[in-house]
Amino acid sequence: QVQLVESGGGLVQAGGSLRLSCAASGRTFSSYTMGWFRQAPGKEREFVGVISGSGASRSYADNVKGRFTISRDNAKNMVYLQMNSLKPEDTAVYYCAAAAGSYSIHDYNYDYWGQGTQVTVSS
């Protein structure tokens, strides 16, 4: 079992930055692929970024590439999402998720989810 708790969301002006954190429980954190997803009101949940267990591989959605950076600290059981140059369309609830299986951008491959943290970007 893995429990995930996100933090760091809030209200920010367009062009600003936020850093989301996700704290994970469990002794085998480094064996999990970690992903960030988001869901805006009235829209389906979408992939944001993913990082492999070792941190060696990372992938991003096209609409955040170059602005968002995912990282992890396996010693602290933490994963982060640094969000820069935020846009109003980045407004959503952001979720971190853990996958015991393969490196994936698809939410159906993830086994554990946090409760989400709200990010609101004002224009």
mmCIF file of N, CA and C in Angstrom:
data_model
loop_
_atom_site.group_PDB
_atom_site.id
_atom_site.type_symbol
_atom_site.label_atom_id
_atom_site.label_comp_id
_atom_site.label_asym_id
_atom_site.label_seq_id
_atom_site.Cartn_x
_atom_site.Cartn_y
_atom_site.Cartn_z
ATOM 1 N N GLN A 1 0.834 -1.193 0.000
ATOM 2 C CA GLN A 1 0.000 0.000 0.000
ATOM 3 C C GLN A 1 0.871 1.246 0.000
ATOM 4 N N VAL A 2 0.455 2.226 -0.763
ATOM 5 C CA VAL A 2 1.139 3.511 -0.800
ATOM 6 C C VAL A 2 0.092 4.599 -0.558
ATOM 7 N N GLN A 3 0.379 5.479 0.358
ATOM 8 C CA GLN A 3 -0.490 6.639 0.589
ATOM 9 C C GLN A 3 0.222 7.882 0.101
ATOM 10 N N LEU A 4 -0.533 8.722 -0.590
ATOM 11 C CA LEU A 4 0.041 9.914 -1.216
ATOM 12 C C LEU A 4 -0.691 11.151 -0.713
ATOM 13 N N VAL A 5 0.066 12.173 -0.369
ATOM 14 C CA VAL A 5 -0.522 13.416 0.114
ATOM 15 C C VAL A 5 0.134 14.578 -0.619
ATOM 16 N N GLU A 6 -0.675 15.308 -1.402
ATOM 17 C CA GLU A 6 -0.168 16.461 -2.133
ATOM 18 C C GLU A 6 -0.271 17.728 -1.297
ATOM 19 N N SER A 7 0.585 18.672 -1.602
ATOM 20 C CA SER A 7 0.532 19.988 -0.973
ATOM 21 C C SER A 7 1.169 20.999 -1.910
ATOM 22 N N GLY A 8 0.967 22.271 -1.597
ATOM 23 C CA GLY A 8 1.632 23.319 -2.358
ATOM 24 C C GLY A 8 0.758 24.059 -3.336
ATOM 25 N N GLY A 9 -0.493 23.645 -3.478
ATOM 26 C CA GLY A 9 -1.381 24.359 -4.376
ATOM 27 C C GLY A 9 -1.759 25.728 -3.828
ATOM 28 N N GLY A 10 -2.432 26.505 -4.668
ATOM 29 C CA GLY A 10 -2.859 27.824 -4.239
ATOM 30 C C GLY A 10 -3.254 28.693 -5.400
ATOM 31 N N LEU A 11 -3.387 29.970 -5.111
ATOM 32 C CA LEU A 11 -3.766 30.959 -6.106
ATOM 33 C C LEU A 11 -2.519 31.737 -6.526
ATOM 34 N N VAL A 12 -2.317 31.857 -7.822
ATOM 35 C CA VAL A 12 -1.146 32.558 -8.339
ATOM 36 C C VAL A 12 -1.549 33.316 -9.595
ATOM 37 N N GLN A 13 -0.877 34.410 -9.852
ATOM 38 C CA GLN A 13 -1.148 35.177 -11.059
ATOM 39 C C GLN A 13 -0.480 34.527 -12.263
ATOM 40 N N ALA A 14 -1.038 34.777 -13.412
ATOM 41 C CA ALA A 14 -0.442 34.278 -14.654
ATOM 42 C C ALA A 14 1.005 34.735 -14.746
ATOM 43 N N GLY A 15 1.858 33.816 -15.169
ATOM 44 C CA GLY A 15 3.281 34.080 -15.235
ATOM 45 C C GLY A 15 4.040 33.696 -13.981
ATOM 46 N N GLY A 16 3.310 33.392 -12.937
ATOM 47 C CA GLY A 16 3.938 33.025 -11.675
ATOM 48 C C GLY A 16 4.331 31.566 -11.613
ATOM 49 N N SER A 17 4.799 31.172 -10.429
ATOM 50 C CA SER A 17 5.292 29.812 -10.218
ATOM 51 C C SER A 17 4.703 29.215 -8.958
ATOM 52 N N LEU A 18 4.604 27.905 -8.964
ATOM 53 C CA LEU A 18 4.227 27.129 -7.787
ATOM 54 C C LEU A 18 5.027 25.833 -7.798
ATOM 55 N N ARG A 19 5.261 25.315 -6.613
ATOM 56 C CA ARG A 19 5.903 24.006 -6.495
ATOM 57 C C ARG A 19 4.985 23.095 -5.718
ATOM 58 N N LEU A 20 4.527 22.042 -6.368
ATOM 59 C CA LEU A 20 3.699 21.045 -5.700
ATOM 60 C C LEU A 20 4.596 19.948 -5.145
ATOM 61 N N SER A 21 4.192 19.447 -3.995
ATOM 62 C CA SER A 21 4.902 18.339 -3.361
ATOM 63 C C SER A 21 3.939 17.186 -3.156
ATOM 64 N N CYS A 22 4.483 15.994 -3.172
ATOM 65 C CA CYS A 22 3.694 14.794 -2.913
ATOM 66 C C CYS A 22 4.506 13.905 -1.992
ATOM 67 N N ALA A 23 3.976 13.686 -0.802
ATOM 68 C CA ALA A 23 4.627 12.828 0.181
ATOM 69 C C ALA A 23 4.043 11.430 0.096
ATOM 70 N N ALA A 24 4.911 10.438 0.015
ATOM 71 C CA ALA A 24 4.472 9.059 -0.120
ATOM 72 C C ALA A 24 4.867 8.238 1.093
ATOM 73 N N SER A 25 4.002 7.320 1.474
ATOM 74 C CA SER A 25 4.329 6.377 2.533
ATOM 75 C C SER A 25 4.920 5.125 1.900
ATOM 76 N N GLY A 26 5.472 4.266 2.707
ATOM 77 C CA GLY A 26 5.946 2.989 2.192
ATOM 78 C C GLY A 26 7.450 2.931 2.014
ATOM 79 N N ARG A 27 7.963 1.700 2.117
ATOM 80 C CA ARG A 27 9.407 1.493 2.087
ATOM 81 C C ARG A 27 9.960 1.282 0.687
ATOM 82 N N THR A 28 9.079 1.075 -0.290
ATOM 83 C CA THR A 28 9.544 0.742 -1.637
ATOM 84 C C THR A 28 9.236 1.864 -2.617
ATOM 85 N N PHE A 29 9.300 3.084 -2.131
ATOM 86 C CA PHE A 29 8.938 4.231 -2.957
ATOM 87 C C PHE A 29 9.733 4.261 -4.255
ATOM 88 N N SER A 30 10.989 3.948 -4.196
ATOM 89 C CA SER A 30 11.844 4.049 -5.387
ATOM 90 C C SER A 30 11.472 3.053 -6.468
ATOM 91 N N SER A 31 10.630 2.087 -6.142
ATOM 92 C CA SER A 31 10.217 1.107 -7.140
ATOM 93 C C SER A 31 9.003 1.572 -7.939
ATOM 94 N N TYR A 32 8.435 2.695 -7.546
ATOM 95 C CA TYR A 32 7.221 3.187 -8.200
ATOM 96 C C TYR A 32 7.528 4.294 -9.206
ATOM 97 N N THR A 33 6.925 4.159 -10.356
ATOM 98 C CA THR A 33 6.823 5.290 -11.273
ATOM 99 C C THR A 33 5.830 6.281 -10.666
ATOM 100 N N MET A 34 6.181 7.555 -10.707
ATOM 101 C CA MET A 34 5.300 8.576 -10.138
ATOM 102 C C MET A 34 4.827 9.523 -11.237
ATOM 103 N N GLY A 35 3.548 9.802 -11.212
ATOM 104 C CA GLY A 35 2.980 10.688 -12.213
ATOM 105 C C GLY A 35 2.214 11.833 -11.580
ATOM 106 N N TRP A 36 2.111 12.905 -12.344
ATOM 107 C CA TRP A 36 1.234 14.020 -11.990
ATOM 108 C C TRP A 36 0.150 14.128 -13.057
ATOM 109 N N PHE A 37 -1.070 14.286 -12.594
ATOM 110 C CA PHE A 37 -2.220 14.463 -13.467
ATOM 111 C C PHE A 37 -3.002 15.671 -12.966
ATOM 112 N N ARG A 38 -3.890 16.162 -13.817
ATOM 113 C CA ARG A 38 -4.724 17.286 -13.367
ATOM 114 C C ARG A 38 -6.109 17.161 -13.975
ATOM 115 N N GLN A 39 -7.065 17.788 -13.294
ATOM 116 C CA GLN A 39 -8.444 17.786 -13.778
ATOM 117 C C GLN A 39 -9.053 19.150 -13.553
ATOM 118 N N ALA A 40 -9.435 19.770 -14.649
ATOM 119 C CA ALA A 40 -10.104 21.060 -14.594
ATOM 120 C C ALA A 40 -11.610 20.843 -14.542
ATOM 121 N N PRO A 41 -12.364 21.812 -14.038
ATOM 122 C CA PRO A 41 -13.818 21.658 -13.962
ATOM 123 C C PRO A 41 -14.423 21.354 -15.330
ATOM 124 N N GLY A 42 -15.246 20.317 -15.369
ATOM 125 C CA GLY A 42 -15.931 19.963 -16.605
ATOM 126 C C GLY A 42 -15.074 19.249 -17.627
ATOM 127 N N LYS A 43 -13.834 18.940 -17.246
ATOM 128 C CA LYS A 43 -12.935 18.273 -18.193
ATOM 129 C C LYS A 43 -12.456 16.952 -17.623
ATOM 130 N N GLU A 44 -11.965 16.111 -18.504
ATOM 131 C CA GLU A 44 -11.424 14.826 -18.059
ATOM 132 C C GLU A 44 -10.036 15.037 -17.447
ATOM 133 N N ARG A 45 -9.667 14.099 -16.618
ATOM 134 C CA ARG A 45 -8.328 14.129 -16.034
ATOM 135 C C ARG A 45 -7.294 13.961 -17.137
ATOM 136 N N GLU A 46 -6.220 14.730 -17.050
ATOM 137 C CA GLU A 46 -5.195 14.654 -18.086
ATOM 138 C C GLU A 46 -3.810 14.482 -17.487
ATOM 139 N N PHE A 47 -2.972 13.855 -18.244
ATOM 140 C CA PHE A 47 -1.581 13.621 -17.880
ATOM 141 C C PHE A 47 -0.805 14.930 -17.884
ATOM 142 N N VAL A 48 0.078 15.095 -16.889
ATOM 143 C CA VAL A 48 0.954 16.262 -16.823
ATOM 144 C C VAL A 48 2.413 15.859 -16.988
ATOM 145 N N GLY A 49 2.856 14.923 -16.148
ATOM 146 C CA GLY A 49 4.245 14.498 -16.201
ATOM 147 C C GLY A 49 4.447 13.196 -15.471
ATOM 148 N N VAL A 50 5.537 12.519 -15.759
ATOM 149 C CA VAL A 50 5.854 11.233 -15.147
ATOM 150 C C VAL A 50 7.363 11.153 -14.949
ATOM 151 N N ILE A 51 7.743 10.450 -13.875
ATOM 152 C CA ILE A 51 9.157 10.232 -13.596
ATOM 153 C C ILE A 51 9.337 8.781 -13.180
ATOM 154 N N SER A 52 10.387 8.173 -13.674
ATOM 155 C CA SER A 52 10.652 6.776 -13.348
ATOM 156 C C SER A 52 11.115 6.640 -11.906
ATOM 157 N N GLY A 53 11.168 5.406 -11.438
ATOM 158 C CA GLY A 53 11.542 5.150 -10.061
ATOM 159 C C GLY A 53 12.914 5.695 -9.679
ATOM 160 N N SER A 54 13.849 5.587 -10.586
ATOM 161 C CA SER A 54 15.203 6.089 -10.323
ATOM 162 C C SER A 54 15.329 7.582 -10.561
ATOM 163 N N GLY A 55 14.371 8.136 -11.276
ATOM 164 C CA GLY A 55 14.441 9.543 -11.660
ATOM 165 C C GLY A 55 15.159 9.774 -12.975
ATOM 166 N N ALA A 56 15.630 8.711 -13.601
ATOM 167 C CA ALA A 56 16.423 8.860 -14.823
ATOM 168 C C ALA A 56 15.573 9.235 -16.029
ATOM 169 N N SER A 57 14.305 8.858 -16.013
ATOM 170 C CA SER A 57 13.424 9.142 -17.153
ATOM 171 C C SER A 57 12.282 10.038 -16.716
ATOM 172 N N ARG A 58 11.978 11.009 -17.562
ATOM 173 C CA ARG A 58 10.876 11.944 -17.308
ATOM 174 C C ARG A 58 10.193 12.240 -18.636
ATOM 175 N N SER A 59 8.908 12.416 -18.566
ATOM 176 C CA SER A 59 8.149 12.787 -19.757
ATOM 177 C C SER A 59 7.084 13.795 -19.349
ATOM 178 N N TYR A 60 6.706 14.622 -20.320
ATOM 179 C CA TYR A 60 5.740 15.682 -20.025
ATOM 180 C C TYR A 60 4.688 15.761 -21.122
ATOM 181 N N ALA A 61 3.534 16.263 -20.744
ATOM 182 C CA ALA A 61 2.530 16.604 -21.734
ATOM 183 C C ALA A 61 3.039 17.778 -22.556
ATOM 184 N N ASP A 62 2.621 17.832 -23.803
ATOM 185 C CA ASP A 62 3.104 18.899 -24.688
ATOM 186 C C ASP A 62 2.754 20.291 -24.164
ATOM 187 N N ASN A 63 1.591 20.404 -23.528
ATOM 188 C CA ASN A 63 1.149 21.728 -23.106
ATOM 189 C C ASN A 63 1.828 22.239 -21.842
ATOM 190 N N VAL A 64 2.696 21.428 -21.231
ATOM 191 C CA VAL A 64 3.452 21.914 -20.070
ATOM 192 C C VAL A 64 4.958 21.805 -20.286
ATOM 193 N N LYS A 65 5.359 21.174 -21.361
ATOM 194 C CA LYS A 65 6.783 20.970 -21.631
ATOM 195 C C LYS A 65 7.504 22.302 -21.695
ATOM 196 N N GLY A 66 8.635 22.361 -21.008
ATOM 197 C CA GLY A 66 9.402 23.594 -20.976
ATOM 198 C C GLY A 66 9.000 24.538 -19.861
ATOM 199 N N ARG A 67 7.856 24.286 -19.242
ATOM 200 C CA ARG A 67 7.380 25.127 -18.142
ATOM 201 C C ARG A 67 7.359 24.362 -16.820
ATOM 202 N N PHE A 68 7.055 23.078 -16.872
ATOM 203 C CA PHE A 68 6.937 22.254 -15.677
ATOM 204 C C PHE A 68 8.116 21.288 -15.596
ATOM 205 N N THR A 69 8.542 21.007 -14.374
ATOM 206 C CA THR A 69 9.622 20.046 -14.136
ATOM 207 C C THR A 69 9.224 19.117 -13.009
ATOM 208 N N ILE A 70 9.308 17.831 -13.271
ATOM 209 C CA ILE A 70 9.022 16.833 -12.243
ATOM 210 C C ILE A 70 10.337 16.307 -11.695
ATOM 211 N N SER A 71 10.376 16.095 -10.393
ATOM 212 C CA SER A 71 11.582 15.555 -9.756
ATOM 213 C C SER A 71 11.164 14.704 -8.572
ATOM 214 N N ARG A 72 12.109 13.951 -8.038
ATOM 215 C CA ARG A 72 11.796 13.116 -6.877
ATOM 216 C C ARG A 72 13.026 13.002 -6.001
ATOM 217 N N ASP A 73 12.779 12.751 -4.726
ATOM 218 C CA ASP A 73 13.822 12.498 -3.744
ATOM 219 C C ASP A 73 13.459 11.181 -3.066
ATOM 220 N N ASN A 74 14.080 10.121 -3.484
ATOM 221 C CA ASN A 74 13.722 8.802 -2.961
ATOM 222 C C ASN A 74 14.108 8.633 -1.490
ATOM 223 N N ALA A 75 15.089 9.353 -1.044
ATOM 224 C CA ALA A 75 15.484 9.271 0.361
ATOM 225 C C ALA A 75 14.407 9.854 1.273
ATOM 226 N N LYS A 76 13.640 10.784 0.735
ATOM 227 C CA LYS A 76 12.586 11.444 1.518
ATOM 228 C C LYS A 76 11.186 10.980 1.126
ATOM 229 N N ASN A 77 11.090 10.068 0.191
ATOM 230 C CA ASN A 77 9.782 9.610 -0.309
ATOM 231 C C ASN A 77 8.935 10.781 -0.820
ATOM 232 N N MET A 78 9.564 11.631 -1.606
ATOM 233 C CA MET A 78 8.878 12.819 -2.097
ATOM 234 C C MET A 78 8.981 12.907 -3.616
ATOM 235 N N VAL A 79 7.937 13.460 -4.213
ATOM 236 C CA VAL A 79 7.969 13.815 -5.630
ATOM 237 C C VAL A 79 7.445 15.246 -5.743
ATOM 238 N N TYR A 80 8.002 15.975 -6.687
ATOM 239 C CA TYR A 80 7.710 17.395 -6.819
ATOM 240 C C TYR A 80 7.292 17.741 -8.245
ATOM 241 N N LEU A 81 6.525 18.806 -8.351
ATOM 242 C CA LEU A 81 6.193 19.365 -9.658
ATOM 243 C C LEU A 81 6.427 20.870 -9.578
ATOM 244 N N GLN A 82 7.510 21.307 -10.207
ATOM 245 C CA GLN A 82 7.802 22.739 -10.283
ATOM 246 C C GLN A 82 7.093 23.305 -11.503
ATOM 247 N N MET A 83 6.241 24.295 -11.262
ATOM 248 C CA MET A 83 5.431 24.860 -12.345
ATOM 249 C C MET A 83 5.800 26.332 -12.514
ATOM 250 N N ASN A 84 6.324 26.662 -13.658
ATOM 251 C CA ASN A 84 6.712 28.033 -13.972
ATOM 252 C C ASN A 84 5.874 28.570 -15.126
ATOM 253 N N SER A 85 5.897 29.878 -15.294
ATOM 254 C CA SER A 85 5.156 30.530 -16.387
ATOM 255 C C SER A 85 3.718 30.040 -16.450
ATOM 256 N N LEU A 86 3.076 30.023 -15.312
ATOM 257 C CA LEU A 86 1.719 29.483 -15.229
ATOM 258 C C LEU A 86 0.727 30.299 -16.043
ATOM 259 N N LYS A 87 -0.243 29.600 -16.595
ATOM 260 C CA LYS A 87 -1.286 30.197 -17.429
ATOM 261 C C LYS A 87 -2.649 29.912 -16.807
ATOM 262 N N PRO A 88 -3.641 30.718 -17.101
ATOM 263 C CA PRO A 88 -4.978 30.437 -16.568
ATOM 264 C C PRO A 88 -5.477 29.036 -16.927
ATOM 265 N N GLU A 89 -5.085 28.535 -18.072
ATOM 266 C CA GLU A 89 -5.518 27.190 -18.475
ATOM 267 C C GLU A 89 -4.845 26.080 -17.677
ATOM 268 N N ASP A 90 -3.893 26.414 -16.836
ATOM 269 C CA ASP A 90 -3.294 25.433 -15.920
ATOM 270 C C ASP A 90 -4.142 25.242 -14.661
ATOM 271 N N THR A 91 -5.178 26.032 -14.511
ATOM 272 C CA THR A 91 -6.062 25.906 -13.348
ATOM 273 C C THR A 91 -6.721 24.534 -13.323
ATOM 274 N N ALA A 92 -6.541 23.830 -12.226
ATOM 275 C CA ALA A 92 -7.067 22.466 -12.102
ATOM 276 C C ALA A 92 -6.752 21.946 -10.707
ATOM 277 N N VAL A 93 -7.330 20.801 -10.398
ATOM 278 C CA VAL A 93 -6.886 20.025 -9.242
ATOM 279 C C VAL A 93 -5.773 19.106 -9.735
ATOM 280 N N TYR A 94 -4.653 19.160 -9.042
ATOM 281 C CA TYR A 94 -3.485 18.376 -9.421
ATOM 282 C C TYR A 94 -3.354 17.166 -8.493
ATOM 283 N N TYR A 95 -3.131 16.019 -9.107
ATOM 284 C CA TYR A 95 -3.010 14.758 -8.380
ATOM 285 C C TYR A 95 -1.656 14.124 -8.644
ATOM 286 N N CYS A 96 -1.074 13.572 -7.592
ATOM 287 C CA CYS A 96 0.064 12.692 -7.830
ATOM 288 C C CYS A 96 -0.431 11.256 -7.731
ATOM 289 N N ALA A 97 0.260 10.386 -8.432
ATOM 290 C CA ALA A 97 -0.146 8.989 -8.497
ATOM 291 C C ALA A 97 1.088 8.104 -8.583
ATOM 292 N N ALA A 98 0.928 6.880 -8.109
ATOM 293 C CA ALA A 98 2.026 5.918 -8.103
ATOM 294 C C ALA A 98 1.643 4.687 -8.893
ATOM 295 N N ALA A 99 2.568 4.233 -9.726
ATOM 296 C CA ALA A 99 2.349 3.037 -10.537
ATOM 297 C C ALA A 99 3.392 1.996 -10.189
ATOM 298 N N ALA A 100 2.911 0.802 -9.820
ATOM 299 C CA ALA A 100 3.834 -0.288 -9.499
ATOM 300 C C ALA A 100 4.364 -0.948 -10.760
ATOM 301 N N GLY A 101 3.677 -0.759 -11.835
ATOM 302 C CA GLY A 101 4.057 -1.402 -13.082
ATOM 303 C C GLY A 101 4.924 -0.522 -13.946
ATOM 304 N N SER A 102 4.625 -0.495 -15.215
ATOM 305 C CA SER A 102 5.488 0.157 -16.181
ATOM 306 C C SER A 102 5.352 1.675 -16.164
ATOM 307 N N TYR A 103 6.358 2.329 -16.679
ATOM 308 C CA TYR A 103 6.404 3.770 -16.893
ATOM 309 C C TYR A 103 5.276 4.141 -17.847
ATOM 310 N N SER A 104 4.363 5.013 -17.424
ATOM 311 C CA SER A 104 3.161 5.234 -18.220
ATOM 312 C C SER A 104 2.655 6.662 -18.106
ATOM 313 N N ILE A 105 2.032 7.121 -19.197
ATOM 314 C CA ILE A 105 1.370 8.425 -19.175
ATOM 315 C C ILE A 105 -0.144 8.260 -19.020
ATOM 316 N N HIS A 106 -0.614 7.037 -18.887
ATOM 317 C CA HIS A 106 -2.047 6.752 -18.823
ATOM 318 C C HIS A 106 -2.510 6.543 -17.389
ATOM 319 N N ASP A 107 -3.564 7.252 -17.018
ATOM 320 C CA ASP A 107 -3.988 7.186 -15.615
ATOM 321 C C ASP A 107 -4.451 5.791 -15.213
ATOM 322 N N TYR A 108 -4.943 4.996 -16.138
ATOM 323 C CA TYR A 108 -5.437 3.670 -15.768
ATOM 324 C C TYR A 108 -4.317 2.716 -15.355
ATOM 325 N N ASN A 109 -3.080 3.099 -15.574
ATOM 326 C CA ASN A 109 -1.949 2.267 -15.155
ATOM 327 C C ASN A 109 -1.469 2.596 -13.745
ATOM 328 N N TYR A 110 -2.080 3.567 -13.118
ATOM 329 C CA TYR A 110 -1.641 3.989 -11.792
ATOM 330 C C TYR A 110 -2.493 3.345 -10.709
ATOM 331 N N ASP A 111 -1.820 2.899 -9.648
ATOM 332 C CA ASP A 111 -2.465 2.103 -8.607
ATOM 333 C C ASP A 111 -2.913 2.929 -7.409
ATOM 334 N N TYR A 112 -2.201 4.006 -7.143
ATOM 335 C CA TYR A 112 -2.496 4.796 -5.937
ATOM 336 C C TYR A 112 -2.563 6.278 -6.315
ATOM 337 N N TRP A 113 -3.476 6.969 -5.637
ATOM 338 C CA TRP A 113 -3.717 8.375 -5.941
ATOM 339 C C TRP A 113 -3.800 9.188 -4.662
ATOM 340 N N GLY A 114 -3.329 10.428 -4.749
ATOM 341 C CA GLY A 114 -3.533 11.360 -3.658
ATOM 342 C C GLY A 114 -4.899 12.009 -3.758
ATOM 343 N N GLN A 115 -5.191 12.880 -2.799
ATOM 344 C CA GLN A 115 -6.500 13.515 -2.747
ATOM 345 C C GLN A 115 -6.577 14.759 -3.636
ATOM 346 N N GLY A 116 -5.446 15.230 -4.098
ATOM 347 C CA GLY A 116 -5.417 16.372 -4.996
ATOM 348 C C GLY A 116 -5.174 17.692 -4.287
ATOM 349 N N THR A 117 -4.626 18.636 -5.014
ATOM 350 C CA THR A 117 -4.415 19.986 -4.493
ATOM 351 C C THR A 117 -4.816 20.978 -5.585
ATOM 352 N N GLN A 118 -5.553 22.004 -5.186
ATOM 353 C CA GLN A 118 -6.098 22.958 -6.146
ATOM 354 C C GLN A 118 -5.040 23.977 -6.545
ATOM 355 N N VAL A 119 -4.923 24.185 -7.841
ATOM 356 C CA VAL A 119 -4.084 25.252 -8.382
ATOM 357 C C VAL A 119 -4.988 26.178 -9.191
ATOM 358 N N THR A 120 -4.972 27.440 -8.856
ATOM 359 C CA THR A 120 -5.777 28.423 -9.567
ATOM 360 C C THR A 120 -4.859 29.531 -10.082
ATOM 361 N N VAL A 121 -4.917 29.765 -11.376
ATOM 362 C CA VAL A 121 -4.082 30.790 -11.994
ATOM 363 C C VAL A 121 -4.987 31.903 -12.503
ATOM 364 N N SER A 122 -4.797 33.088 -11.977
ATOM 365 C CA SER A 122 -5.636 34.223 -12.375
ATOM 366 C C SER A 122 -4.972 35.000 -13.514
ATOM 367 N N SER A 123 -5.821 35.566 -14.352
ATOM 368 C CA SER A 123 -5.291 36.308 -15.506
ATOM 369 C C SER A 123 -5.057 37.770 -15.171
#
